[in-house]
Coordinates of C-alpha atoms and ligand atoms in Angstrom, one line a residue:
C1 CA 0.2 0.0 0.1
W2 CA 1.7 3.2 -1.1
T3 CA -0.4 4.8 1.8
M4 CA 2.1 3.0 4.0
Q5 CA 5.3 3.6 2.2
H6 CA 5.8 7.4 3.1
P7 CA 4.0 9.4 5.6
E8 CA 3.6 12.1 3.1
W9 CA 1.5 9.5 0.8
R10 CA -0.9 8.4 3.8
H11 CA -3.9 10.1 2.3
Y12 CA -3.2 10.4 -1.2
E13 CA -6.0 9.3 -3.0
G14 CA -5.9 9.0 -6.9
A15 CA -3.7 7.0 -9.3
A16 CA -0.1 5.7 -8.7
W17 CA 2.3 3.5 -11.3
Y18 CA 3.8 0.3 -10.3
S19 CA 6.3 -0.7 -12.8
R20 CA 8.8 -3.7 -13.1
S21 CA 11.3 -5.2 -15.5
F22 CA 11.3 -9.0 -15.9
H23 CA 12.4 -11.7 -18.2
A24 CA 9.8 -14.5 -19.1
D25 CA 10.6 -17.6 -20.8
L26 CA 8.9 -17.1 -24.5
P27 CA 5.6 -19.7 -24.1
R28 CA 5.9 -22.8 -26.2
N29 CA 3.0 -24.8 -28.0
G30 CA 0.2 -22.8 -27.4
D31 CA 1.0 -22.2 -23.5
R32 CA -0.2 -18.6 -22.1
V33 CA 1.5 -16.6 -19.6
L34 CA -0.6 -14.9 -17.6
L35 CA -0.3 -12.4 -14.7
R36 CA -2.3 -12.9 -11.7
V37 CA -2.8 -10.1 -8.8
G38 CA -4.0 -11.0 -5.8
A39 CA -5.8 -7.7 -4.9
A40 CA -5.2 -3.7 -6.1
N41 CA -7.1 -1.3 -4.2
E42 CA -9.2 -0.1 -6.0
R43 CA -9.1 0.1 -9.8
A44 CA -5.9 -1.3 -11.8
R45 CA -5.0 -1.1 -15.3
V46 CA -2.4 -3.5 -16.5
F47 CA 0.4 -2.7 -19.5
L48 CA 2.9 -4.6 -20.8
N49 CA 5.4 -3.3 -23.0
G50 CA 3.2 -0.3 -23.6
A51 CA 0.1 -2.2 -24.6
F52 CA -3.0 -1.7 -22.4
L53 CA -4.1 -5.2 -21.6
G54 CA -7.3 -4.4 -19.1
L55 CA -9.0 -2.8 -16.3
H56 CA -10.1 -4.7 -12.9
V57 CA -12.5 -2.7 -10.9
G58 CA -12.7 -3.9 -7.0
G59 CA -9.8 -3.6 -4.4
S60 CA -10.1 -7.3 -2.9
T61 CA -10.5 -9.7 -5.4
P62 CA -7.9 -11.5 -7.6
F63 CA -7.5 -11.1 -11.1
F64 CA -5.7 -12.1 -14.2
A65 CA -4.2 -10.2 -17.7
D66 CA -2.9 -12.4 -20.4
L67 CA 0.8 -11.3 -21.1
T68 CA 1.5 -13.8 -24.0
A69 CA 0.6 -11.6 -27.1
H70 CA 3.1 -9.0 -26.1
L71 CA 6.0 -10.8 -24.3
R72 CA 9.1 -10.4 -26.3
P73 CA 12.8 -11.7 -25.6
G74 CA 14.8 -10.2 -23.0
A75 CA 13.3 -7.5 -20.9
N76 CA 9.9 -6.9 -20.7
N77 CA 8.2 -3.6 -19.0
L78 CA 5.1 -4.2 -16.8
M79 CA 3.5 -1.4 -15.5
I80 CA 0.0 -1.4 -13.4
E81 CA -1.7 1.9 -12.7
V82 CA -3.5 1.7 -9.3
D83 CA -6.2 4.4 -8.5
N84 CA -7.9 4.5 -4.9
T85 CA -10.1 7.6 -5.6
R86 CA -13.5 6.9 -4.1
R87 CA -16.3 7.3 -6.9
T88 CA -20.1 7.8 -6.5
D89 CA -20.7 4.4 -8.7
A90 CA -18.3 2.3 -7.0
V91 CA -18.7 -0.6 -4.7
P92 CA -17.9 0.8 -1.8
M93 CA -19.2 4.1 -2.5
Q94 CA -17.2 7.2 -1.0
H95 CA -18.0 6.9 2.7
F96 CA -16.8 4.1 4.7
D97 CA -15.7 3.2 8.1
W98 CA -12.1 1.8 7.3
F99 CA -8.8 3.6 5.8
N100 CA -8.9 3.6 2.2
H101 CA -5.4 2.1 1.9
G102 CA -4.3 2.3 -2.1
G103 CA -2.1 0.1 -3.9
I104 CA -1.4 -3.9 -5.0
H105 CA -1.6 -5.2 -1.1
R106 CA -1.4 -9.0 -2.4
D107 CA 1.0 -11.1 -4.5
V108 CA 1.6 -10.6 -7.9
E109 CA 2.3 -13.9 -9.7
L110 CA 3.5 -14.9 -13.4
V111 CA 1.6 -18.1 -14.4
T112 CA 1.9 -20.2 -17.5
V113 CA -0.7 -22.5 -18.3
P114 CA -1.4 -24.8 -21.4
A115 CA -3.8 -23.4 -24.1
V116 CA -6.2 -25.9 -22.6
C117 CA -6.4 -25.3 -18.9
I118 CA -8.3 -26.1 -15.9
N119 CA -10.2 -22.8 -14.6
R120 CA -12.8 -24.3 -12.6
L121 CA -12.5 -27.1 -10.2
F122 CA -15.5 -27.2 -7.4
L123 CA -16.6 -30.1 -5.3
Q124 CA -19.2 -29.9 -2.8
L125 CA -21.3 -32.4 -0.7
V126 CA -24.6 -33.3 -1.7
E127 CA -27.1 -35.6 -0.8
R128 CA -26.0 -38.7 -2.5
G129 CA -22.5 -38.1 -2.3
I130 CA -19.7 -35.7 -3.8
A131 CA -20.5 -33.4 -6.9
V132 CA -17.6 -32.3 -9.0
D133 CA -17.7 -29.7 -11.5
V134 CA -14.8 -29.2 -13.9
G135 CA -14.4 -26.3 -16.2
L136 CA -11.7 -25.8 -18.9
S137 CA -10.3 -22.4 -20.7
L138 CA -11.5 -23.8 -24.2
Q139 CA -14.5 -25.7 -25.4
V140 CA -12.6 -28.8 -26.0
D141 CA -14.1 -32.5 -25.2
G142 CA -12.0 -35.1 -23.4
I143 CA -11.7 -37.1 -20.3
A144 CA -10.5 -35.4 -16.9
T145 CA -9.0 -37.4 -14.2
L146 CA -9.6 -36.9 -10.6
D147 CA -7.1 -38.3 -7.9
F148 CA -8.8 -38.1 -4.4
A149 CA -6.2 -38.9 -1.8
G150 CA -7.8 -42.1 -0.1
L151 CA -10.8 -42.2 -1.9
G152 CA -9.8 -43.2 -5.5
Q153 CA -9.3 -42.1 -9.0
F154 CA -12.4 -41.2 -11.0
E155 CA -13.1 -40.0 -14.7
I156 CA -15.0 -37.0 -15.4
N157 CA -16.3 -36.7 -18.9
I158 CA -15.7 -33.3 -20.3
V159 CA -18.1 -31.8 -23.4
G160 CA -17.6 -28.5 -24.4
G161 CA -15.2 -27.5 -22.1
A162 CA -17.2 -28.6 -19.2
G163 CA -18.2 -31.5 -17.2
T164 CA -19.7 -32.8 -13.9
V165 CA -19.9 -36.1 -12.1
L166 CA -21.5 -37.3 -9.1
L167 CA -19.2 -39.2 -6.7
D168 CA -20.7 -41.9 -4.6
L169 CA -18.6 -41.4 -1.9
S170 CA -18.9 -40.8 2.2
P171 CA -15.7 -38.9 3.1
E172 CA -15.2 -38.1 6.7
L173 CA -16.9 -35.0 7.4
W174 CA -15.1 -31.6 8.1
S175 CA -16.1 -29.6 11.1
P176 CA -14.3 -27.4 13.3
D177 CA -13.8 -30.1 16.1
N178 CA -12.2 -32.2 13.0
P179 CA -11.2 -30.0 10.4
R180 CA -10.6 -33.3 7.7
L181 CA -9.1 -32.2 4.6
Y182 CA -8.7 -34.5 1.2
D183 CA -6.0 -33.9 -1.2
V184 CA -7.5 -33.5 -4.5
A185 CA -5.9 -33.1 -7.9
A186 CA -7.6 -32.7 -11.5
Q187 CA -5.8 -33.4 -14.5
F188 CA -6.6 -32.6 -18.1
G189 CA -4.2 -32.9 -20.7
T190 CA -0.9 -31.5 -19.7
D191 CA -2.5 -29.3 -17.1
R192 CA -3.1 -30.2 -13.3
V193 CA -4.9 -28.6 -10.4
A194 CA -4.6 -29.4 -6.7
D195 CA -6.6 -28.1 -3.9
R196 CA -6.9 -29.3 -0.5
I197 CA -10.8 -29.8 0.3
G198 CA -13.2 -30.4 3.4
F199 CA -16.7 -31.9 3.2
R200 CA -19.5 -30.7 5.1
R201 CA -23.2 -29.5 5.1
I202 CA -24.2 -26.3 6.5
E203 CA -28.2 -26.0 6.6
R204 CA -30.8 -23.7 8.1
Q205 CA -34.4 -25.4 9.3
G206 CA -36.6 -22.7 10.5
T207 CA -34.8 -20.6 12.9
S208 CA -31.8 -23.0 13.5
L209 CA -28.8 -23.6 11.6
S210 CA -26.9 -26.9 11.7
L211 CA -23.6 -27.9 10.6
N212 CA -23.5 -31.8 8.9
G213 CA -26.8 -32.1 11.0
R214 CA -25.9 -31.0 14.0
P215 CA -27.3 -27.6 15.8
L216 CA -24.8 -24.6 15.4
A217 CA -24.6 -21.6 17.3
L218 CA -22.5 -19.1 16.5
R219 CA -20.1 -17.4 18.6
G220 CA -18.4 -14.7 16.5
L221 CA -16.2 -11.6 16.0
C222 CA -15.8 -9.3 13.3
V223 CA -12.4 -8.6 11.6
H224 CA -11.0 -5.9 9.4
E225 CA -8.0 -6.6 7.2
D226 CA -5.7 -3.4 8.7
D227 CA -2.5 -3.4 10.2
R228 CA -1.0 -0.5 12.1
D229 CA 2.2 -0.9 10.3
T230 CA 1.3 -2.6 6.9
G231 CA -2.0 -1.2 6.1
R232 CA -4.1 -3.7 4.1
V233 CA -0.9 -6.2 3.6
T234 CA -1.5 -9.3 5.6
C235 CA 0.5 -12.7 5.8
E236 CA 0.1 -16.1 7.2
S237 CA 1.6 -15.2 10.8
D238 CA -1.0 -12.2 10.6
I239 CA -3.6 -14.6 10.1
R240 CA -2.5 -17.5 12.3
R241 CA -2.4 -14.5 15.2
R242 CA -6.0 -13.8 14.3
F243 CA -7.3 -17.3 14.6
A244 CA -5.2 -17.7 18.0
H245 CA -7.1 -14.7 19.4
L246 CA -10.4 -15.7 18.1
R247 CA -9.6 -19.2 19.9
E248 CA -8.6 -17.7 22.8
L249 CA -12.0 -16.0 22.9
G250 CA -13.9 -19.1 22.5
A251 CA -15.0 -17.9 19.0
N252 CA -15.8 -20.4 16.5
V253 CA -16.7 -18.1 13.5
A254 CA -15.2 -15.0 12.3
R255 CA -17.1 -12.1 9.6
L256 CA -14.3 -11.2 7.2
S257 CA -15.7 -7.3 6.9
H258 CA -16.6 -5.6 4.9
Y259 CA -14.5 -7.0 1.6
P260 CA -12.9 -10.1 0.6
H261 CA -10.0 -10.7 2.6
H262 CA -6.6 -12.4 1.5
E263 CA -7.4 -15.9 0.0
L264 CA -4.9 -17.5 3.0
V265 CA -7.5 -16.8 5.4
A266 CA -10.1 -19.1 4.3
K267 CA -7.1 -21.9 3.7
I268 CA -6.0 -21.4 6.9
A269 CA -9.5 -21.5 8.6
D270 CA -10.1 -24.5 6.6
E271 CA -6.9 -26.1 8.5
E272 CA -7.8 -25.0 11.8
G273 CA -11.4 -25.4 12.0
M274 CA -12.8 -21.9 12.2
L275 CA -15.9 -20.9 10.4
L276 CA -16.3 -17.8 8.2
W277 CA -18.8 -15.1 6.8
E278 CA -17.5 -13.5 4.0
E279 CA -18.7 -10.4 2.3
I280 CA -18.2 -7.9 -0.5
P281 CA -18.3 -4.5 0.1
V282 CA -22.0 -3.1 -0.5
Y283 CA -21.7 -0.8 2.2
W284 CA -23.9 1.9 3.6
A285 CA -25.1 4.1 0.3
I286 CA -24.3 2.8 -2.8
S287 CA -25.6 4.0 -6.3
F288 CA -28.2 1.4 -6.2
D289 CA -30.2 2.6 -9.1
N290 CA -26.8 2.4 -11.3
P291 CA -26.8 -0.9 -13.6
H292 CA -22.7 -0.5 -13.8
T293 CA -22.5 -0.2 -9.9
F294 CA -24.5 -3.6 -10.0
D295 CA -22.1 -5.1 -12.5
N296 CA -19.1 -3.9 -10.4
A297 CA -20.8 -6.0 -7.2
R298 CA -22.0 -9.0 -9.3
N299 CA -18.3 -9.2 -10.4
Q300 CA -16.8 -8.9 -6.6
L301 CA -19.1 -11.4 -5.6
C302 CA -18.5 -13.9 -8.3
E303 CA -14.8 -13.5 -8.2
L304 CA -15.1 -13.9 -4.3
I305 CA -17.4 -17.1 -4.6
R306 CA -15.1 -18.5 -7.6
R307 CA -12.0 -17.9 -5.5
D308 CA -13.1 -19.9 -2.4
A309 CA -15.8 -22.3 -3.5
N310 CA -13.8 -25.2 -2.2
R311 CA -13.4 -23.7 1.4
A312 CA -15.3 -25.7 3.9
S313 CA -14.6 -22.8 6.6
V314 CA -16.9 -20.3 4.6
I315 CA -20.6 -20.9 5.7
L316 CA -22.2 -17.7 4.9
W317 CA -21.7 -15.2 1.5
G318 CA -22.6 -11.8 2.9
V319 CA -24.4 -9.6 0.1
G320 CA -24.4 -6.2 2.1
N321 CA -24.1 -3.9 5.3
E322 CA -26.3 -1.5 7.0
N323 CA -27.8 -0.6 3.5
A324 CA -31.1 1.8 4.0
D325 CA -34.1 -0.1 2.8
T326 CA -35.4 1.4 -0.6
E327 CA -36.9 0.1 -3.7
A328 CA -33.6 0.4 -5.7
R329 CA -31.5 -1.0 -2.8
L330 CA -34.3 -4.0 -2.8
A331 CA -33.9 -5.0 -6.0
F332 CA -29.9 -4.5 -6.6
M333 CA -29.4 -6.8 -3.2
T334 CA -31.9 -9.6 -4.2
G335 CA -30.5 -9.5 -7.8
L336 CA -26.9 -10.2 -5.4
T337 CA -28.9 -13.1 -3.5
K338 CA -29.9 -14.5 -7.1
V339 CA -26.5 -14.3 -8.4
A340 CA -24.9 -15.8 -5.0
R341 CA -27.2 -18.8 -5.1
A342 CA -26.6 -19.2 -8.8
E343 CA -22.9 -19.4 -8.3
D344 CA -23.0 -21.6 -5.3
A345 CA -26.2 -23.2 -3.9
S346 CA -24.5 -25.0 -1.2
R347 CA -23.9 -21.7 1.0
L348 CA -26.1 -19.6 3.2
I349 CA -26.5 -16.3 2.1
A350 CA -26.8 -13.2 4.7
A351 CA -26.7 -9.7 5.0
A352 CA -26.0 -7.1 7.9
C353 CA -29.6 -5.2 8.0
L354 CA -30.8 -2.3 10.2
I355 CA -33.5 -2.0 12.9
N356 CA -37.2 -1.2 11.3
R357 CA -37.5 2.1 13.0
Q358 CA -41.0 2.5 12.1
T359 CA -42.0 -0.9 13.6
F360 CA -39.0 -1.0 16.0
R361 CA -38.8 -4.9 15.0
I362 CA -36.2 -6.8 13.3
E363 CA -37.8 -6.4 10.0
D364 CA -36.4 -6.0 6.4
R365 CA -38.0 -6.4 2.7
L366 CA -34.5 -8.3 2.0
A367 CA -34.9 -10.8 4.6
E368 CA -37.2 -13.2 2.3
H369 CA -34.4 -13.4 -0.2
L370 CA -31.7 -14.5 2.7
D371 CA -31.3 -17.6 5.0
V372 CA -29.8 -15.7 7.4
I373 CA -30.4 -12.2 8.7
G374 CA -27.6 -10.2 10.1
L375 CA -28.5 -7.1 12.6
N376 CA -26.3 -4.5 13.4
E377 CA -27.1 -2.7 16.6
Y378 CA -25.3 -0.9 19.4
F379 CA -27.4 -0.7 22.4
G380 CA -25.3 0.4 25.2
W381 CA -23.3 2.5 22.8
Y382 CA -24.9 4.7 20.1
E383 CA -28.0 3.8 22.0
P384 CA -28.1 4.5 25.6
G385 CA -29.0 1.3 27.6
F386 CA -30.0 -2.2 26.8
E387 CA -33.8 -2.2 27.4
G388 CA -34.2 -0.9 24.0
L389 CA -32.3 -4.3 22.7
Q390 CA -34.8 -6.0 25.1
R391 CA -37.9 -4.4 23.7
L392 CA -36.7 -5.1 20.2
L393 CA -36.0 -8.5 20.6
A394 CA -39.6 -9.0 22.3
N395 CA -41.1 -7.0 19.7
S396 CA -39.7 -9.2 16.4
N397 CA -39.9 -12.5 15.6
S398 CA -38.2 -14.5 12.4
D399 CA -39.2 -17.6 10.2
R400 CA -35.4 -17.7 9.8
P401 CA -32.2 -17.5 12.0
V402 CA -31.1 -13.9 13.0
V403 CA -27.4 -13.2 14.5
I404 CA -26.5 -9.9 15.7
S405 CA -23.7 -9.4 13.1
E406 CA -22.2 -6.4 15.0
T407 CA -22.2 -4.8 18.3
G408 CA -19.8 -3.5 20.5
A409 CA -18.3 0.0 22.0
D410 CA -15.1 2.0 22.1
A411 CA -12.7 1.7 24.6
A412 CA -9.4 3.5 24.4
P413 CA -6.9 1.1 25.7
G414 CA -5.7 1.9 29.3
L415 CA -8.8 4.0 29.7
H416 CA -10.4 2.9 33.2
G417 CA -13.3 4.3 35.0
P418 CA -16.7 3.4 35.8
E419 CA -18.7 1.1 33.3
T420 CA -20.9 4.3 32.8
Q421 CA -18.2 6.3 31.3
L422 CA -17.9 6.2 27.3
F423 CA -14.6 5.4 26.1
T424 CA -13.5 3.1 29.3
E425 CA -12.7 -0.4 29.2
E426 CA -15.1 -1.0 31.9
R427 CA -17.9 0.4 29.4
Q428 CA -16.8 -2.1 26.5
A429 CA -16.8 -4.9 29.0
L430 CA -20.3 -4.1 30.2
V431 CA -21.4 -3.4 26.5
L432 CA -20.1 -7.2 25.2
T433 CA -21.4 -8.9 28.3
R434 CA -25.0 -7.5 28.2
Q435 CA -25.2 -7.8 24.7
V436 CA -24.3 -11.6 24.6
Q437 CA -26.8 -12.3 27.6
I438 CA -29.8 -10.6 26.1
A439 CA -29.1 -11.8 22.6
A440 CA -29.2 -15.2 24.0
T441 CA -32.6 -15.0 25.4
A442 CA -34.3 -14.5 21.6
P443 CA -35.1 -18.1 20.3
Y444 CA -34.5 -17.1 16.9
V445 CA -31.2 -15.5 17.6
V446 CA -28.1 -18.1 16.7
G447 CA -25.2 -16.2 17.4
V448 CA -23.5 -12.7 17.8
F449 CA -20.6 -11.2 16.1
A450 CA -18.8 -8.8 18.4
W451 CA -17.7 -5.5 16.5
L452 CA -14.6 -6.3 16.6
L453 CA -11.3 -8.2 17.3
Y454 CA -8.4 -5.3 16.8
D455 CA -8.7 -1.4 16.6
F456 CA -8.4 0.1 13.2
R457 CA -7.6 3.1 11.2
S458 CA -10.6 5.2 10.3
E459 CA -10.1 9.0 9.4
R460 CA -13.8 9.6 10.5
R461 CA -12.9 8.6 14.0
Q462 CA -11.7 12.1 15.6
T463 CA -12.8 12.0 19.1
R464 CA -9.9 12.7 21.6
Y465 CA -10.1 9.2 22.2
Q466 CA -10.0 7.9 19.0
R467 CA -7.5 10.3 16.9
G468 CA -8.1 8.4 13.4
W469 CA -8.8 5.1 15.1
N470 CA -12.0 3.1 15.8
R471 CA -11.4 1.8 19.2
K472 CA -14.1 -1.2 19.3
G473 CA -11.5 -3.5 19.2
V474 CA -11.3 -6.0 22.2
I475 CA -7.4 -5.9 21.4
A476 CA -5.7 -2.7 20.6
E477 CA -4.0 -1.9 17.2
D478 CA -0.8 -3.7 18.4
K479 CA -2.5 -7.0 18.1
A480 CA -1.2 -7.6 21.3
T481 CA -2.8 -5.3 24.0
H482 CA -6.0 -7.1 25.5
K483 CA -8.6 -4.5 26.8
L484 CA -11.1 -5.9 29.7
G485 CA -13.6 -6.2 26.7
F486 CA -11.7 -9.1 25.6
H487 CA -12.3 -11.2 28.5
A488 CA -15.7 -10.0 29.5
L489 CA -16.6 -11.5 25.8
A490 CA -14.5 -14.7 26.4
D491 CA -16.7 -15.1 29.6
A492 CA -19.9 -14.2 27.9
F493 CA -19.2 -16.8 25.3
A494 CA -18.3 -19.2 27.7
Q495 CA -22.1 -19.2 28.9
H496 CA -24.0 -18.5 25.9
F497 CA -24.1 -19.4 22.3
N498 CA -22.0 -22.5 23.3
G499 CA -24.5 -25.1 22.5
P500 CA -23.1 -28.7 20.8
K501 CA -20.1 -27.7 18.9
G502 CA -20.8 -27.5 15.0
Ligands
LIG1 C1 -21.1 0.0 11.5 C2 -20.5 -0.2 10.4 C3 -18.8 -0.8 10.9 C4 -18.5 0.5 11.8 C5 -19.3 0.4 13.0 C6 -18.9 1.4 14.0 O1 -22.2 -1.0 12.0 O2 -20.9 -1.6 9.9 O3 -18.4 -0.9 9.6 O4 -17.3 0.3 11.8 O5 -20.7 0.5 12.9 O6 -19.8 2.2 14.4 O7 -17.6 1.2 14.5

């Protein structure tokens, strides 16, 4: 992120250029050389040896550019322009409560693939076994082989570049207690794609969730991808530290707010047995009546789903956060739920909704299109007292599971005082304790996601306790200093939402 390279660049919003000269073996017999960018915030244009190859919009999902036609012997000049200017037609739009880090913030790789390569390999547990879905880069026919470690070798008949097969297998199921992964490899011609995949069932019946047929309660925290020293850039140790803190809290799920996080997060969650809610940044106000904006949101959603389709840890796709209920928003978000279901019928769809202030109920016209209704509410922080939450829950009912998708309070690390005093650690501890206790009294509430694990940068937070940081973390931005709220939340999760482990 250029925003972290020099103090003068911290608040620069605009275009910046990355350039690199490289030597690549010229591709032979029809191979193609692709550039893969893990993510660039927020729009990226790729040029090779002066030729414009393409534009990608969306700051948190991977994209490719085909370099083949413009590669030359010797030095090749790759340039990528990244622009993080906030736009009224973008996703997210101009206003959001996190830092607008600009730049290429994930890995950049050169990938050589045969002309006919496997670009889709999706395995999912279905009623009668495992459904395997293979897609190729060209519409050719043939036989793909699937090597399923421990379960055998199988063939998939490919017609017109695609093929599916139902394998009558009963794999050992993946769960947080037993994160069983299988090594799978698919081969077609000279191309081979390998993955490590867990198999599990996530379902809802009425107002309950179940994982592999057993009741599931969600003890969660939200997490931003933000680091005091590296901005949006994360790494394996940062991710494993995050999961260690979540386990210390007794959490079994993380909400990766408010945009797709690094692809390593879901892979490590698969290994460690942490459930995930992943989402796209359809956040607050969006140009809901702009078809280009919908295309942008749909593209980010598809890129996220296609990237993480084989990740057992991911149980929920989130299509939005705190969007006021208007006709345009309803059409836009309903459209996104349809896109998500068409891409992936194996997971549940959620959104973080707002309280219906007219009826003072948990009520949203989008709810009928969701499997899980998320509710963001801050009784005890933005709204005084907790009786409002009790009234809201008593006022409401639901025919599908509800989770408190955000709740919490700011606490300046080290600020102590009576729990009636805002910004003290004592206040945050009280809010988190009461929130979990009260949420647990509603039979249709199946979980809570506390907002959030670590303090994070946000320019809009400028009280004397914040100075550019949102301090609702239960751990400070050093990702080490635990606040009283950490222990209060751990205690609350030890008493509530800890039904039979998923
Ligand atoms: C909102 C929003 C978060 C924000 C939080 C807060 O619910 O979804 O992105 O950071 O409230 O006020 O701290």
